[in-house]
Amino acid sequence: MQIRRRDFLAAGCASLLPLPAMAGPSRRLVARPALAQLAPPEYPKTGVWGFDGLVPGRELRLRQGEQLDVSFENALPQNSSIHWHGLRIENAMDGVPGMTQDPVPPGGTFAYRFVAPDAGTFWYHPHVNSVEQVSRGLAGVLIVDEREAPDVDQDITLVFDDWRMNEDASIAEPFDNRHDRSHAGRIGNHVTINGTSIPEYEVRSGERLRLRLVNTATARVFELLYRGLEGAVVAYDGMPLAEPVREERLVLAPGQRMDVIFDVTAEAGDAAVIGFVERGDAYVAVDFPVADGAAVAARGEIPALPRNREAPLKLDGARPVPLAMAGGAMRGMDPAVWNGERMELRELAAQGQFWAFNGVVGLSDEPFLTASLGETVRIPITNDTAFPHAMHLHGHHFRDVRPDGSLGPWRDTILVAPDETREIAFVADNPGEWAFHCHMLSHSSAGMMSRIKVG
Ligand code: C2O
Ligand code: CU
């Protein structure tokens, strides 16, 4: 029998053989040094570390319920791993050395394989020496498409990042600076969106855009404004909202994501923009020049996305496990336990440790909380420090319990302002040991790291 080549050009994509059910993409991801033009063109390229040398890394995309196979190779001069931020996957695939796997040494590999349970916008980054590795550029977006995606004209991912650069556009060292560790973290001096200064996406008036906003910065909280666009937030942290929510300012803490659906209200020849706010001023971050020609007919209301699985929260009788945050500059801290030893703040600071959760600095033998499988847990988080913190729980999504008892959206990362108390509640339904930490990465390596044990 003759084996013929299929004529793709003539037949189009429809002639591709159907994929076996639920078999998903296979990818090789190599963490390695590379050069990237992050600063404006008159500056030299920046030496970065990127997945496949790219900043941000390749966008991984699969459908809900599909399996992803990633063969990770570490071509960095130090240990690494990949954590799949926000994915409610099996513990062994969570990518946290010391908790779920061994670190991947230079030259080593690790096979990540999991089925994507939820549709939404997620991201991946190393979970080893993360201040340095994420600051140097190791981060990428993972998108899980809904089985029935909303009807939009363009689906655009926007990765917001923040770099601390020297005059020659090289990345400023060191990464373990005591000031960053004890203050607001490694805030940078150059913002990029998708690895460039101000990306442009041409649109038409009336078009409907789905924007996936992702904050991969290690410390900066992005506060975004928009003009010439009108719409609503449809998901936070990969979890669709029952009702889209209109927000004038979009706040994205490190690690957080937001899916918004916007209609272009600007007319041809005008620009629609997204800007970010810094010290009272707003700067253009993304430009959507509106093409000439007839407007696209308006579509009407912003639809809600199909929901992901939501674990039933049983708040009545749920066990409260308070978390008190302490430490950092401008506030004192009582003696706290680090590596099993009780120490004064002065001694801790000498070790580069500045923060504690419930009087414990960093990981200890005792988990912050041990939950039985399926138990609902409430964690009132009290921020007794002078800085905001973005608390991230692995393997689960939680809701905040507002003072009036109502429940906020499902999230995996929550921003807690200074002197604020935010209570979160979740169902501990994913067995294993999961990290629970501040996503201001200088903070997590200076004490704000803990774990919970489920089942
Ligand atoms: Cu996005 Cu523990 O991390
Ligand atoms: Cu923090």
Short mmCIF file of C-alpha atoms and ligand atoms in Angstrom, two decimals:
data_model
loop_
_atom_site.label_atom_id
_atom_site.label_comp_id
_atom_site.label_asym_id
_atom_site.label_seq_id
_atom_site.Cartn_x
_atom_site.Cartn_y
_atom_site.Cartn_z
CA MET A 1 0.00 0.00 0.00
CA GLN A 2 1.27 3.39 -0.88
CA ILE A 3 1.73 5.87 1.92
CA ARG A 4 0.94 9.33 0.65
CA ARG A 5 1.73 12.69 2.12
CA ARG A 6 -1.32 14.57 3.18
CA ASP A 7 -1.81 17.81 1.36
CA PHE A 8 -2.32 20.25 4.25
CA LEU A 9 -2.49 23.34 2.10
CA ALA A 10 -5.28 22.06 -0.07
CA ALA A 11 -7.25 20.30 2.62
CA GLY A 12 -6.82 22.76 5.49
CA CYS A 13 -6.68 21.90 9.15
CA ALA A 14 -9.92 19.97 9.04
CA SER A 15 -8.07 17.10 7.39
CA LEU A 16 -5.77 16.54 10.37
CA LEU A 17 -6.39 13.21 12.02
CA PRO A 18 -8.45 13.61 15.16
CA LEU A 19 -6.39 13.47 18.33
CA PRO A 20 -7.03 10.52 20.61
CA ALA A 21 -9.49 11.69 23.25
CA MET A 22 -7.92 13.86 25.94
CA ALA A 23 -4.32 13.31 24.87
CA GLY A 24 -2.76 16.70 25.25
CA PRO A 25 0.35 18.43 24.10
CA SER A 26 3.89 17.31 24.88
CA ARG A 27 6.52 19.95 25.39
CA ARG A 28 10.15 20.25 26.23
CA LEU A 29 10.94 23.24 28.42
CA VAL A 30 14.57 24.16 28.95
CA ALA A 31 15.45 26.71 31.60
CA ARG A 32 18.53 28.47 30.27
CA PRO A 33 20.42 31.76 30.02
CA ALA A 34 19.69 33.94 26.98
CA LEU A 35 19.62 37.53 25.76
CA ALA A 36 16.40 39.52 25.45
CA GLN A 37 15.63 43.05 24.29
CA LEU A 38 13.70 44.12 27.37
CA ALA A 39 14.72 47.77 27.46
CA PRO A 40 13.97 50.17 24.58
CA PRO A 41 15.97 49.51 21.37
CA GLU A 42 18.64 52.12 22.12
CA TYR A 43 19.75 49.95 25.07
CA PRO A 44 21.69 46.72 24.84
CA LYS A 45 20.01 43.37 25.30
CA THR A 46 19.59 42.00 28.79
CA GLY A 47 21.11 38.74 29.98
CA VAL A 48 18.12 36.79 31.28
CA TRP A 49 17.18 33.28 32.32
CA GLY A 50 14.16 32.07 30.41
CA PHE A 51 12.23 28.93 29.61
CA ASP A 52 13.64 28.05 26.18
CA GLY A 53 15.53 31.32 26.56
CA LEU A 54 12.30 33.31 26.14
CA VAL A 55 10.88 36.02 28.39
CA PRO A 56 8.12 35.37 29.11
CA GLY A 57 8.35 31.65 28.36
CA ARG A 58 6.30 30.01 25.64
CA GLU A 59 2.59 30.11 26.27
CA LEU A 60 1.40 26.58 26.96
CA ARG A 61 -2.14 25.94 25.90
CA LEU A 62 -4.42 22.96 26.30
CA ARG A 63 -8.07 22.15 26.71
CA GLN A 64 -9.80 21.46 29.98
CA GLY A 65 -9.46 17.79 30.83
CA GLU A 66 -6.45 17.31 28.57
CA GLN A 67 -3.16 15.96 29.78
CA LEU A 68 -0.02 18.04 29.56
CA ASP A 69 3.38 16.38 29.33
CA VAL A 70 6.34 18.61 29.98
CA SER A 71 9.86 17.36 29.95
CA PHE A 72 11.78 19.95 31.91
CA GLU A 73 15.52 20.36 31.46
CA ASN A 74 17.61 22.48 33.74
CA ALA A 75 20.38 24.26 31.83
CA LEU A 76 20.94 26.79 34.63
CA PRO A 77 24.02 26.87 36.85
CA GLN A 78 21.86 26.04 39.91
CA ASN A 79 19.01 23.76 41.03
CA SER A 80 15.54 24.49 39.71
CA SER A 81 11.98 23.13 39.26
CA ILE A 82 8.66 24.15 37.74
CA HIS A 83 5.65 25.04 39.84
CA TRP A 84 2.28 25.27 38.07
CA HIS A 85 0.75 28.25 39.81
CA GLY A 86 -2.98 27.92 40.44
CA LEU A 87 -3.46 24.45 38.99
CA ARG A 88 -5.30 22.09 41.29
CA ILE A 89 -3.22 19.10 40.28
CA GLU A 90 -1.72 16.11 41.99
CA ASN A 91 0.75 16.99 44.75
CA ALA A 92 3.69 15.12 43.16
CA MET A 93 3.50 17.47 40.13
CA ASP A 94 3.42 20.72 42.12
CA GLY A 95 7.13 21.39 41.63
CA VAL A 96 8.15 22.39 45.15
CA PRO A 97 11.51 20.86 46.11
CA GLY A 98 11.64 19.80 49.74
CA MET A 99 7.90 19.22 49.70
CA THR A 100 6.84 17.44 46.52
CA GLN A 101 10.04 16.48 44.66
CA ASP A 102 13.82 16.74 44.73
CA PRO A 103 15.34 19.80 43.14
CA VAL A 104 16.37 19.34 39.52
CA PRO A 105 20.17 19.80 39.44
CA PRO A 106 22.02 21.59 36.63
CA GLY A 107 21.89 19.25 33.64
CA GLY A 108 19.02 17.30 35.21
CA THR A 109 15.50 16.68 33.95
CA PHE A 110 12.05 16.12 35.41
CA ALA A 111 8.89 14.86 33.73
CA TYR A 112 5.78 16.82 34.69
CA ARG A 113 2.53 15.22 33.65
CA PHE A 114 -0.94 16.20 34.73
CA VAL A 115 -4.50 16.65 33.57
CA ALA A 116 -5.72 20.24 33.63
CA PRO A 117 -8.82 20.16 35.83
CA ASP A 118 -9.84 23.80 35.47
CA ALA A 119 -10.17 26.10 32.49
CA GLY A 120 -8.52 29.48 32.94
CA THR A 121 -5.35 31.55 33.02
CA PHE A 122 -2.47 30.07 35.01
CA TRP A 123 1.30 30.42 35.00
CA TYR A 124 4.47 28.52 35.72
CA HIS A 125 7.75 29.44 37.39
CA PRO A 126 10.57 27.77 39.34
CA HIS A 127 10.14 27.15 43.07
CA VAL A 128 13.83 27.12 43.96
CA ASN A 129 15.77 30.25 44.81
CA SER A 130 12.79 32.00 43.30
CA VAL A 131 13.74 35.61 43.96
CA GLU A 132 16.70 35.18 41.64
CA GLN A 133 15.14 32.76 39.16
CA VAL A 134 11.87 34.63 38.65
CA SER A 135 13.64 38.03 38.70
CA ARG A 136 15.93 36.83 35.93
CA GLY A 137 12.91 35.99 33.77
CA LEU A 138 11.80 32.41 34.40
CA ALA A 139 8.03 32.59 34.05
CA GLY A 140 5.45 31.60 31.46
CA VAL A 141 1.70 31.45 31.05
CA LEU A 142 -0.38 28.29 30.89
CA ILE A 143 -3.84 28.63 29.42
CA VAL A 144 -6.51 26.01 29.75
CA ASP A 145 -9.29 26.61 27.25
CA GLU A 146 -12.92 26.15 28.19
CA ARG A 147 -14.80 23.39 26.44
CA GLU A 148 -17.09 26.19 25.33
CA ALA A 149 -15.11 29.38 25.09
CA PRO A 150 -16.88 32.77 25.03
CA ASP A 151 -17.34 34.45 21.68
CA VAL A 152 -14.59 37.07 21.29
CA ASP A 153 -12.64 38.54 18.38
CA GLN A 154 -9.23 38.42 20.00
CA ASP A 155 -7.81 36.53 22.94
CA ILE A 156 -4.71 38.35 24.18
CA THR A 157 -2.39 37.40 27.01
CA LEU A 158 -0.64 40.28 28.77
CA VAL A 159 2.20 39.37 31.12
CA PHE A 160 3.12 42.25 33.41
CA ASP A 161 6.65 42.11 34.77
CA ASP A 162 9.00 44.40 36.61
CA TRP A 163 12.78 44.45 36.26
CA ARG A 164 15.51 46.02 38.32
CA MET A 165 18.13 47.01 35.81
CA ASN A 166 21.45 48.79 35.77
CA GLU A 167 22.16 51.66 33.37
CA ASP A 168 23.38 49.19 30.73
CA ALA A 169 20.10 47.20 30.96
CA SER A 170 21.76 44.30 32.76
CA ILE A 171 19.83 42.81 35.67
CA ALA A 172 20.84 44.40 38.96
CA GLU A 173 22.31 42.10 41.59
CA PRO A 174 22.30 40.97 44.32
CA PHE A 175 19.00 39.19 44.77
CA ASP A 176 19.25 38.77 48.52
CA ASN A 177 19.49 42.45 49.35
CA ARG A 178 18.55 43.01 53.01
CA HIS A 179 16.53 46.11 52.23
CA ASP A 180 14.28 44.23 49.78
CA ARG A 181 13.88 41.34 52.15
CA SER A 182 12.76 43.56 55.02
CA HIS A 183 10.75 46.14 53.02
CA ALA A 184 8.48 45.84 49.96
CA GLY A 185 10.56 43.26 48.09
CA ARG A 186 12.49 43.63 44.86
CA ILE A 187 10.60 46.50 43.22
CA GLY A 188 12.12 47.26 39.82
CA ASN A 189 12.73 50.26 37.62
CA HIS A 190 11.53 48.94 34.27
CA VAL A 191 8.08 47.52 33.55
CA THR A 192 7.54 45.17 30.60
CA ILE A 193 4.43 43.68 29.12
CA ASN A 194 5.08 40.45 27.24
CA GLY A 195 8.79 41.21 27.48
CA THR A 196 8.59 44.58 25.75
CA SER A 197 7.88 48.17 26.75
CA ILE A 198 4.53 48.98 25.17
CA PRO A 199 3.13 46.19 23.00
CA GLU A 200 0.58 47.14 20.33
CA TYR A 201 -2.45 45.13 19.31
CA GLU A 202 -4.49 46.48 16.43
CA VAL A 203 -8.22 46.35 17.04
CA ARG A 204 -11.42 47.55 15.37
CA SER A 205 -14.05 49.66 17.00
CA GLY A 206 -16.71 47.46 18.56
CA GLU A 207 -14.50 44.39 18.70
CA ARG A 208 -14.70 42.17 21.74
CA LEU A 209 -11.40 41.31 23.40
CA ARG A 210 -10.60 38.77 26.02
CA LEU A 211 -7.54 39.94 27.92
CA ARG A 212 -5.67 37.64 30.24
CA LEU A 213 -3.68 39.75 32.67
CA VAL A 214 -0.89 38.03 34.57
CA ASN A 215 1.48 39.53 37.14
CA THR A 216 4.77 37.64 37.16
CA ALA A 217 6.70 40.32 39.07
CA THR A 218 8.26 39.29 42.36
CA ALA A 219 7.09 42.35 44.30
CA ARG A 220 5.25 45.02 42.32
CA VAL A 221 1.49 45.30 42.70
CA PHE A 222 0.12 46.54 39.37
CA GLU A 223 -2.76 48.96 39.45
CA LEU A 224 -4.19 49.22 35.93
CA LEU A 225 -6.49 51.76 34.29
CA TYR A 226 -8.07 51.56 30.85
CA ARG A 227 -9.46 53.99 28.29
CA GLY A 228 -11.40 53.33 25.08
CA LEU A 229 -12.41 49.92 26.40
CA GLU A 230 -15.50 48.91 28.34
CA GLY A 231 -16.27 45.61 29.93
CA ALA A 232 -15.93 43.44 32.99
CA VAL A 233 -13.75 41.00 34.89
CA VAL A 234 -14.89 37.44 34.19
CA ALA A 235 -12.34 35.46 36.22
CA TYR A 236 -9.78 35.93 38.96
CA ASP A 237 -6.84 33.56 39.29
CA GLY A 238 -8.34 31.16 36.75
CA MET A 239 -11.70 30.87 38.51
CA PRO A 240 -14.72 32.22 36.59
CA LEU A 241 -17.12 34.54 38.40
CA ALA A 242 -20.81 33.79 38.60
CA GLU A 243 -21.43 37.35 37.43
CA PRO A 244 -18.92 39.50 35.53
CA VAL A 245 -17.79 42.46 37.65
CA ARG A 246 -17.09 45.95 36.36
CA GLU A 247 -13.98 47.42 37.97
CA GLU A 248 -12.48 50.80 37.26
CA ARG A 249 -9.04 49.91 38.53
CA LEU A 250 -7.67 46.46 38.03
CA VAL A 251 -5.34 45.50 40.86
CA LEU A 252 -2.97 42.61 40.26
CA ALA A 253 -0.71 41.48 43.08
CA PRO A 254 2.31 39.26 42.35
CA GLY A 255 1.09 35.86 41.21
CA GLN A 256 -2.47 37.01 40.51
CA ARG A 257 -4.35 36.82 37.19
CA MET A 258 -7.46 38.40 35.87
CA ASP A 259 -9.49 37.61 32.76
CA VAL A 260 -11.41 40.59 31.45
CA ILE A 261 -13.72 40.88 28.47
CA PHE A 262 -13.62 44.33 26.95
CA ASP A 263 -15.43 45.85 23.99
CA VAL A 264 -13.49 48.48 22.08
CA THR A 265 -15.45 51.71 22.51
CA ALA A 266 -12.79 53.96 20.93
CA GLU A 267 -13.46 55.03 17.34
CA ALA A 268 -11.24 54.37 14.32
CA GLY A 269 -8.09 56.47 14.50
CA ASP A 270 -8.25 56.76 18.29
CA ALA A 271 -6.29 54.63 20.66
CA ALA A 272 -7.56 52.37 23.33
CA VAL A 273 -5.01 51.84 26.09
CA ILE A 274 -4.25 50.11 29.33
CA GLY A 275 -2.06 52.08 31.71
CA PHE A 276 -0.40 51.38 35.02
CA VAL A 277 -0.31 53.73 37.96
CA GLU A 278 2.90 54.65 39.69
CA ARG A 279 3.13 57.24 42.45
CA GLY A 280 -0.01 59.01 41.33
CA ASP A 281 0.81 59.04 37.60
CA ALA A 282 -0.47 56.68 34.91
CA TYR A 283 1.72 55.35 32.10
CA VAL A 284 0.68 53.58 28.93
CA ALA A 285 1.37 49.88 29.24
CA VAL A 286 -0.52 48.41 26.27
CA ASP A 287 -1.67 50.19 23.14
CA PHE A 288 -4.68 49.09 21.08
CA PRO A 289 -4.65 51.33 18.00
CA VAL A 290 -8.10 51.31 16.41
CA ALA A 291 -7.94 50.48 12.69
CA ASP A 292 -9.82 52.46 10.07
CA GLY A 293 -12.97 51.00 8.66
CA ALA A 294 -16.43 50.15 9.81
CA ALA A 295 -17.07 49.33 13.44
CA VAL A 296 -17.93 45.78 14.41
CA ALA A 297 -21.52 45.43 15.61
CA ALA A 298 -21.75 45.53 19.38
CA ARG A 299 -22.47 42.24 21.09
CA GLY A 300 -24.29 43.41 24.20
CA GLU A 301 -23.79 42.01 27.65
CA ILE A 302 -20.52 40.51 28.81
CA PRO A 303 -21.15 36.78 29.32
CA ALA A 304 -20.03 34.81 32.35
CA LEU A 305 -17.57 31.99 31.69
CA PRO A 306 -18.55 28.38 32.38
CA ARG A 307 -17.71 27.66 36.00
CA ASN A 308 -14.97 25.36 37.23
CA ARG A 309 -15.59 22.83 39.96
CA GLU A 310 -16.30 24.66 43.20
CA ALA A 311 -15.89 22.74 46.43
CA PRO A 312 -18.84 23.31 48.77
CA LEU A 313 -17.66 25.46 51.69
CA LYS A 314 -19.28 24.50 54.98
CA LEU A 315 -18.49 27.54 57.05
CA ASP A 316 -20.66 26.57 60.00
CA GLY A 317 -18.48 24.69 62.43
CA ALA A 318 -15.43 25.08 60.20
CA ARG A 319 -12.18 25.18 62.13
CA PRO A 320 -10.56 28.61 62.32
CA VAL A 321 -6.74 28.60 62.13
CA PRO A 322 -5.58 32.21 62.49
CA LEU A 323 -2.43 33.40 60.82
CA ALA A 324 -0.66 36.41 62.30
CA MET A 325 1.92 38.07 60.08
CA ALA A 326 4.67 39.95 61.86
CA GLY A 327 8.06 41.49 61.19
CA GLY A 328 9.67 43.61 58.53
CA ALA A 329 11.00 47.12 58.64
CA MET A 330 9.23 49.80 60.67
CA ARG A 331 7.56 47.31 63.02
CA GLY A 332 9.08 45.22 65.75
CA MET A 333 8.80 41.49 66.05
CA ASP A 334 8.72 39.26 69.10
CA PRO A 335 11.31 36.52 69.27
CA ALA A 336 10.39 33.81 66.76
CA VAL A 337 11.41 30.26 65.96
CA TRP A 338 13.67 29.65 62.98
CA ASN A 339 14.99 26.15 62.19
CA GLY A 340 13.76 24.99 65.59
CA GLU A 341 15.59 27.74 67.48
CA ARG A 342 14.01 30.66 69.27
CA MET A 343 15.74 33.90 68.24
CA GLU A 344 15.56 37.62 68.81
CA LEU A 345 14.77 39.83 65.85
CA ARG A 346 18.37 41.05 65.83
CA GLU A 347 19.71 37.49 65.49
CA LEU A 348 17.17 36.65 62.80
CA ALA A 349 18.04 39.77 60.84
CA ALA A 350 21.69 38.75 60.93
CA GLN A 351 20.57 35.60 59.07
CA GLY A 352 18.54 37.59 56.54
CA GLN A 353 15.26 36.54 58.16
CA PHE A 354 12.72 39.27 58.87
CA TRP A 355 9.18 37.84 58.95
CA ALA A 356 7.14 35.30 60.87
CA PHE A 357 3.75 33.58 60.63
CA ASN A 358 2.45 32.85 64.14
CA GLY A 359 5.94 33.27 65.56
CA VAL A 360 7.51 30.83 63.12
CA VAL A 361 10.07 31.97 60.56
CA GLY A 362 10.12 29.96 57.33
CA LEU A 363 9.37 26.25 57.03
CA SER A 364 9.40 24.18 60.19
CA ASP A 365 8.85 20.50 60.90
CA GLU A 366 5.31 21.26 62.01
CA PRO A 367 2.98 22.27 59.16
CA PHE A 368 1.14 25.53 59.66
CA LEU A 369 -2.02 23.48 59.54
CA THR A 370 -2.99 19.83 59.18
CA ALA A 371 -6.43 19.29 57.69
CA SER A 372 -8.37 16.12 57.16
CA LEU A 373 -9.40 15.42 53.59
CA GLY A 374 -12.53 17.37 52.73
CA GLU A 375 -12.42 19.57 55.82
CA THR A 376 -13.40 23.23 55.47
CA VAL A 377 -10.80 25.52 57.05
CA ARG A 378 -11.04 29.24 57.78
CA ILE A 379 -7.87 31.28 58.08
CA PRO A 380 -8.21 34.82 59.37
CA ILE A 381 -4.99 36.48 58.17
CA THR A 382 -3.89 39.47 60.23
CA ASN A 383 -1.26 41.67 58.70
CA ASP A 384 0.58 43.34 61.56
CA THR A 385 3.34 44.62 59.32
CA ALA A 386 3.89 47.88 57.45
CA PHE A 387 3.73 46.20 54.00
CA PRO A 388 1.14 44.47 51.83
CA HIS A 389 1.51 40.72 51.35
CA ALA A 390 0.16 38.48 48.59
CA MET A 391 -0.64 35.15 50.22
CA HIS A 392 -0.71 32.19 47.86
CA LEU A 393 -2.01 28.72 48.65
CA HIS A 394 -0.92 25.82 46.45
CA GLY A 395 -3.24 23.12 45.16
CA HIS A 396 -6.50 24.83 46.18
CA HIS A 397 -8.60 27.90 45.62
CA PHE A 398 -10.16 29.80 48.51
CA ARG A 399 -12.74 32.53 48.99
CA ASP A 400 -12.50 35.45 51.30
CA VAL A 401 -15.10 35.68 54.01
CA ARG A 402 -16.06 39.33 54.21
CA PRO A 403 -16.87 41.00 57.52
CA ASP A 404 -20.60 40.78 56.71
CA GLY A 405 -20.27 37.03 56.18
CA SER A 406 -20.63 37.14 52.40
CA LEU A 407 -18.08 35.31 50.28
CA GLY A 408 -15.66 36.84 47.81
CA PRO A 409 -14.52 35.29 44.52
CA TRP A 410 -12.47 32.09 44.37
CA ARG A 411 -8.77 32.92 44.22
CA ASP A 412 -5.39 31.35 44.81
CA THR A 413 -3.57 34.54 45.84
CA ILE A 414 -4.92 37.30 48.06
CA LEU A 415 -3.46 40.72 48.76
CA VAL A 416 -3.57 41.67 52.44
CA ALA A 417 -2.90 45.35 53.13
CA PRO A 418 -0.97 46.62 56.17
CA ASP A 419 -3.05 46.48 59.35
CA GLU A 420 -5.78 44.61 57.53
CA THR A 421 -7.37 41.28 58.45
CA ARG A 422 -8.70 39.13 55.62
CA GLU A 423 -10.27 35.79 56.30
CA ILE A 424 -10.03 33.05 53.72
CA ALA A 425 -11.91 29.76 53.66
CA PHE A 426 -11.29 26.68 51.57
CA VAL A 427 -12.03 23.00 51.37
CA ALA A 428 -8.87 20.97 51.92
CA ASP A 429 -9.72 18.45 49.23
CA ASN A 430 -6.37 17.90 47.54
CA PRO A 431 -4.20 15.48 49.51
CA GLY A 432 -0.53 16.23 50.14
CA GLU A 433 1.77 18.92 51.47
CA TRP A 434 1.15 22.32 49.95
CA ALA A 435 3.09 25.55 50.21
CA PHE A 436 1.31 28.56 51.68
CA HIS A 437 3.43 31.68 51.38
CA CYS A 438 3.75 35.31 50.45
CA HIS A 439 4.26 35.78 46.69
CA MET A 440 6.45 38.80 47.28
CA LEU A 441 9.33 36.45 46.77
CA SER A 442 11.87 38.35 48.85
CA HIS A 443 9.43 37.94 51.73
CA SER A 444 8.91 34.22 51.24
CA SER A 445 12.65 33.64 51.35
CA ALA A 446 12.95 35.90 54.42
CA GLY A 447 10.46 33.98 56.56
CA MET A 448 7.00 34.13 54.93
CA MET A 449 6.90 30.50 53.87
CA SER A 450 4.81 27.75 55.40
CA ARG A 451 2.99 24.61 54.39
CA ILE A 452 -0.27 22.90 55.01
CA LYS A 453 -0.84 19.18 55.15
CA VAL A 454 -4.03 17.68 53.76
CA GLY A 455 -5.16 14.09 54.43
CU1 C2O B 1 3.53 31.06 42.22
CU2 C2O B 1 4.54 28.97 45.61
O1 C2O B 1 4.09 30.01 43.92
CU CU B 2 5.00 39.54 51.81
#
